[in-house]
mmCIF file of C-alpha atoms in Angstrom:
data_model
loop_
_atom_site.group_PDB
_atom_site.id
_atom_site.type_symbol
_atom_site.label_atom_id
_atom_site.label_comp_id
_atom_site.label_asym_id
_atom_site.label_seq_id
_atom_site.Cartn_x
_atom_site.Cartn_y
_atom_site.Cartn_z
ATOM 1 C CA MET C 1 -19.720 -40.541 5.520
ATOM 2 C CA THR C 2 -17.169 -37.674 4.364
ATOM 3 C CA THR C 3 -13.569 -39.051 3.711
ATOM 4 C CA PHE C 4 -11.456 -35.878 5.437
ATOM 5 C CA ILE C 5 -7.992 -35.755 4.172
ATOM 6 C CA SER C 6 -7.532 -31.757 5.263
ATOM 7 C CA ALA C 7 -9.022 -28.947 6.822
ATOM 8 C CA ARG C 8 -9.120 -24.776 7.696
ATOM 9 C CA PHE C 9 -11.206 -22.700 8.844
ATOM 10 C CA THR C 10 -11.857 -19.961 7.512
ATOM 11 C CA ASP C 11 -12.740 -16.966 9.558
ATOM 12 C CA PRO C 12 -11.536 -16.368 13.163
ATOM 13 C CA ASP C 13 -14.865 -16.804 14.612
ATOM 14 C CA HIS C 14 -14.945 -21.604 13.134
ATOM 15 C CA ILE C 15 -18.063 -21.488 11.489
ATOM 16 C CA SER C 16 -16.488 -21.697 7.921
ATOM 17 C CA ALA C 17 -14.222 -24.586 6.987
ATOM 18 C CA VAL C 18 -12.447 -25.204 3.437
ATOM 19 C CA ALA C 19 -12.059 -29.055 3.606
ATOM 20 C CA THR C 20 -10.483 -31.393 1.292
ATOM 21 C CA THR C 21 -12.692 -34.665 0.951
ATOM 22 C CA ALA C 22 -11.369 -38.135 -1.068
ATOM 23 C CA GLU C 23 -15.134 -38.236 -2.125
ATOM 24 C CA ASN C 24 -15.196 -34.179 -4.476
ATOM 25 C CA GLY C 25 -11.902 -32.533 -3.514
ATOM 26 C CA ALA C 26 -11.870 -28.848 -2.041
ATOM 27 C CA VAL C 27 -15.288 -28.038 -0.929
ATOM 28 C CA ALA C 28 -16.630 -24.883 1.899
ATOM 29 C CA LEU C 29 -18.784 -25.909 4.672
ATOM 30 C CA SER C 30 -20.428 -23.613 6.854
ATOM 31 C CA ILE C 31 -22.656 -24.286 9.774
ATOM 32 C CA ALA C 32 -25.403 -22.582 8.467
ATOM 33 C CA ASP C 33 -25.513 -23.929 4.960
ATOM 34 C CA THR C 34 -23.757 -27.415 5.530
ATOM 35 C CA PRO C 35 -24.300 -28.343 9.120
ATOM 36 C CA SER C 36 -24.532 -32.349 8.741
ATOM 37 C CA GLU C 37 -21.580 -32.037 6.846
ATOM 38 C CA TRP C 38 -19.772 -30.063 9.475
ATOM 39 C CA GLN C 39 -20.651 -32.188 12.091
ATOM 40 C CA GLU C 40 -18.581 -34.650 10.202
ATOM 41 C CA LEU C 41 -15.719 -31.888 9.954
ATOM 42 C CA LEU C 42 -16.337 -31.602 13.609
ATOM 43 C CA LEU C 43 -15.801 -35.271 13.630
ATOM 44 C CA PHE C 44 -13.202 -35.499 11.690
ATOM 45 C CA GLY C 45 -10.651 -32.912 14.176
ATOM 46 C CA ASN C 46 -7.962 -32.225 12.512
ATOM 47 C CA ILE C 47 -8.581 -28.801 11.335
ATOM 48 C CA ASP C 48 -6.346 -25.864 10.459
ATOM 49 C CA ASP C 49 -6.949 -22.789 12.408
ATOM 50 C CA TYR C 50 -7.311 -19.795 10.354
ATOM 51 C CA GLN C 51 -4.908 -17.733 8.746
ATOM 52 C CA PRO C 52 -5.733 -14.321 7.725
ATOM 53 C CA PRO C 53 -4.473 -13.245 4.291
ATOM 54 C CA SER C 54 -1.777 -11.844 3.385
ATOM 55 C CA LEU C 55 -1.165 -8.014 2.763
ATOM 56 C CA ASP C 56 0.028 -8.923 -1.039
ATOM 57 C CA ALA C 57 -2.485 -11.329 -1.193
ATOM 58 C CA ILE C 58 -5.494 -8.985 -0.011
ATOM 59 C CA LYS C 59 -3.854 -5.932 -2.543
ATOM 60 C CA ALA C 60 -3.749 -8.645 -5.731
ATOM 61 C CA ASP C 61 -7.630 -9.811 -4.998
ATOM 62 C CA LEU C 62 -8.258 -5.981 -4.552
ATOM 63 C CA CYS C 63 -6.280 -5.138 -8.002
ATOM 64 C CA ASP C 64 -8.412 -8.128 -9.307
ATOM 65 C CA ALA C 65 -11.748 -6.416 -8.422
ATOM 66 C CA ILE C 66 -11.211 -2.676 -9.739
ATOM 67 C CA ASP C 67 -9.952 -4.965 -13.626
ATOM 68 C CA ARG C 68 -13.471 -6.117 -13.032
ATOM 69 C CA ALA C 69 -14.700 -3.218 -11.864
ATOM 70 C CA ALA C 70 -13.333 -1.462 -15.131
ATOM 71 C CA GLU C 71 -14.114 -3.936 -17.537
ATOM 72 C CA GLN C 72 -18.130 -2.763 -16.415
ATOM 73 C CA GLU C 73 -17.389 0.472 -16.949
ATOM 74 C CA ARG C 74 -16.346 -0.223 -20.369
ATOM 75 C CA ARG C 75 -19.294 -2.269 -21.243
ATOM 76 C CA LYS C 76 -21.323 1.167 -20.626
ATOM 77 C CA TYR C 77 -19.346 2.552 -24.065
ATOM 78 C CA ILE C 78 -18.875 -0.168 -25.347
ATOM 79 C CA THR C 79 -19.778 -4.108 -26.823
ATOM 80 C CA SER C 80 -17.758 -6.136 -24.904
ATOM 81 C CA GLY C 81 -16.280 -9.734 -26.687
ATOM 82 C CA ALA C 82 -12.927 -9.971 -27.624
ATOM 83 C CA GLY C 83 -14.289 -9.969 -31.138
ATOM 84 C CA GLN C 84 -16.468 -6.880 -30.469
ATOM 85 C CA ALA C 85 -13.101 -4.874 -29.940
ATOM 86 C CA MET C 86 -11.240 -6.865 -33.338
ATOM 87 C CA THR C 87 -14.070 -5.090 -34.986
ATOM 88 C CA TYR C 88 -13.557 -2.015 -33.488
ATOM 89 C CA VAL C 89 -9.592 -1.940 -33.871
ATOM 90 C CA GLN C 90 -10.622 -2.928 -37.429
ATOM 91 C CA LYS C 91 -13.806 -0.531 -38.295
ATOM 92 C CA ALA C 92 -11.034 2.295 -36.542
ATOM 93 C CA ASP C 93 -8.642 1.612 -39.089
ATOM 94 C CA GLU C 94 -10.383 1.415 -41.604
ATOM 95 C CA ALA C 95 -12.052 5.039 -40.959
ATOM 96 C CA LYS C 96 -8.609 6.847 -40.439
ATOM 97 C CA ARG C 97 -7.527 5.301 -43.623
ATOM 98 C CA PHE C 98 -10.401 5.588 -46.136
ATOM 99 C CA LEU C 99 -11.110 9.771 -44.666
ATOM 100 C CA ALA C 100 -6.579 9.661 -45.740
ATOM 101 C CA ALA C 101 -7.328 8.086 -49.281
ATOM 102 C CA GLU C 102 -7.399 9.955 -52.313
ATOM 103 C CA ASP C 103 -9.672 7.922 -54.142
ATOM 104 C CA PRO C 104 -10.609 5.043 -51.801
ATOM 105 C CA VAL C 105 -12.351 2.462 -53.154
ATOM 106 C CA ALA C 106 -15.233 1.058 -51.265
ATOM 107 C CA ALA C 107 -13.626 -2.817 -51.388
ATOM 108 C CA ASP C 108 -10.470 -1.611 -49.685
ATOM 109 C CA PHE C 109 -12.804 -1.471 -46.706
ATOM 110 C CA PRO C 110 -15.196 -4.216 -45.984
ATOM 111 C CA LEU C 111 -16.396 -3.367 -42.172
ATOM 112 C CA LEU C 112 -17.239 0.126 -44.105
ATOM 113 C CA ALA C 113 -19.370 -1.107 -46.793
ATOM 114 C CA ALA C 114 -21.153 -3.332 -44.362
ATOM 115 C CA GLU C 115 -22.659 -0.338 -42.609
ATOM 116 C CA ILE C 116 -24.097 1.355 -45.971
ATOM 117 C CA GLY C 117 -27.511 1.895 -45.350
ATOM 118 C CA ILE C 118 -27.155 1.152 -42.012
ATOM 119 C CA THR C 119 -25.038 3.658 -40.184
ATOM 120 C CA ALA C 120 -25.273 6.454 -42.944
ATOM 121 C CA LEU C 121 -25.949 6.443 -46.620
ATOM 122 C CA ASP C 122 -22.787 6.612 -47.864
ATOM 123 C CA ILE C 123 -19.064 4.705 -47.086
ATOM 124 C CA SER C 124 -17.950 8.540 -46.226
ATOM 125 C CA GLU C 125 -20.597 8.905 -43.883
ATOM 126 C CA VAL C 126 -19.663 5.982 -42.526
ATOM 127 C CA ALA C 127 -15.982 6.550 -42.268
ATOM 128 C CA THR C 128 -16.808 10.069 -40.594
ATOM 129 C CA VAL C 129 -19.376 8.606 -37.534
ATOM 130 C CA VAL C 130 -16.522 5.587 -36.983
ATOM 131 C CA ALA C 131 -14.354 8.572 -36.756
ATOM 132 C CA ALA C 132 -16.400 10.177 -34.392
ATOM 133 C CA ALA C 133 -16.586 7.208 -32.421
ATOM 134 C CA HIS C 134 -13.171 6.127 -32.263
ATOM 135 C CA ARG C 135 -12.264 9.850 -31.460
ATOM 136 C CA SER C 136 -15.134 9.198 -28.446
ATOM 137 C CA TRP C 137 -14.471 6.338 -27.214
ATOM 138 C CA GLN C 138 -10.654 7.031 -26.747
ATOM 139 C CA GLN C 139 -11.759 9.862 -24.282
ATOM 140 C CA ILE C 140 -13.878 7.937 -22.340
ATOM 141 C CA GLY C 141 -10.875 4.726 -22.207
ATOM 142 C CA ALA C 142 -7.896 6.812 -21.634
ATOM 143 C CA ALA C 143 -10.267 8.051 -18.439
ATOM 144 C CA ILE C 144 -10.968 4.430 -17.353
ATOM 145 C CA GLU C 145 -7.044 3.607 -18.190
ATOM 146 C CA ALA C 146 -6.385 5.991 -15.988
ATOM 147 C CA ALA C 147 -8.503 5.821 -12.794
ATOM 148 C CA ARG C 148 -8.362 1.703 -12.760
ATOM 149 C CA LEU C 149 -4.687 2.074 -12.665
ATOM 150 C CA GLY C 150 -4.337 4.971 -10.709
ATOM 151 C CA THR C 151 -6.496 3.747 -8.112
ATOM 152 C CA LYS C 152 -4.099 -0.089 -8.750
ATOM 153 C CA LYS C 153 -0.944 1.981 -7.859
ATOM 154 C CA GLU C 154 -3.046 3.211 -4.693
ATOM 155 C CA VAL C 155 -3.648 -0.042 -3.593
ATOM 156 C CA MET C 156 -0.312 -1.314 -3.746
ATOM 157 C CA ALA C 157 1.663 1.327 -2.301
ATOM 158 C CA ALA C 158 -0.905 0.748 0.904
ATOM 159 C CA ALA C 159 1.015 -0.242 3.605
ATOM 160 C CA SER C 160 -1.956 -2.022 5.572
ATOM 161 C CA GLU C 161 -5.700 -3.586 4.428
ATOM 162 C CA PRO C 162 -7.430 -1.317 5.697
ATOM 163 C CA ALA C 163 -5.142 1.563 3.545
ATOM 164 C CA ALA C 164 -5.725 -1.088 1.068
ATOM 165 C CA ARG C 165 -9.002 -1.064 1.082
ATOM 166 C CA SER C 166 -9.828 2.678 0.956
ATOM 167 C CA ALA C 167 -7.856 2.941 -2.166
ATOM 168 C CA ALA C 168 -9.789 0.413 -3.520
ATOM 169 C CA ALA C 169 -12.870 1.770 -2.946
ATOM 170 C CA ALA C 170 -12.446 5.666 -3.626
ATOM 171 C CA VAL C 171 -12.352 4.468 -7.489
ATOM 172 C CA ALA C 172 -13.312 7.512 -9.311
ATOM 173 C CA TRP C 173 -14.985 6.256 -12.410
ATOM 174 C CA PRO C 174 -15.302 9.010 -15.353
#
């Protein structure tokens, strides 16, 4: 038998709930997915009524979803991961410095040097390819960022849940 400490319905139709139990902490229960636990919950009897989320909470959830969608868009153009992002930044910096140098030494540009024979035949060509890729990323990255921030601004300015959801759904990724 489950020892319920507290519970509240998570929908206006009272077919799902979140409960805190002595055995498992917070758990989600529903008529369809957890019928025996659901019956125990109903016997507990002290279930708080459903409280719809506030407009601020809905907006925060929509903005989080927009951020996740923006990351999905970025992944179409770059490899994800903090380490990979640092590598891209360093390579772009090395390419910029290499192309600006009068007499560059390959040892001063280790990430570019690592790509000799892979990306291009010599370090000068590697630097040119990396610089071009960086310029291309700046354009698409800026467009994604504009769509992300602009959409979040519209969501936050919305005066109602339908308006906030409509603003979030209207995001136009490049």
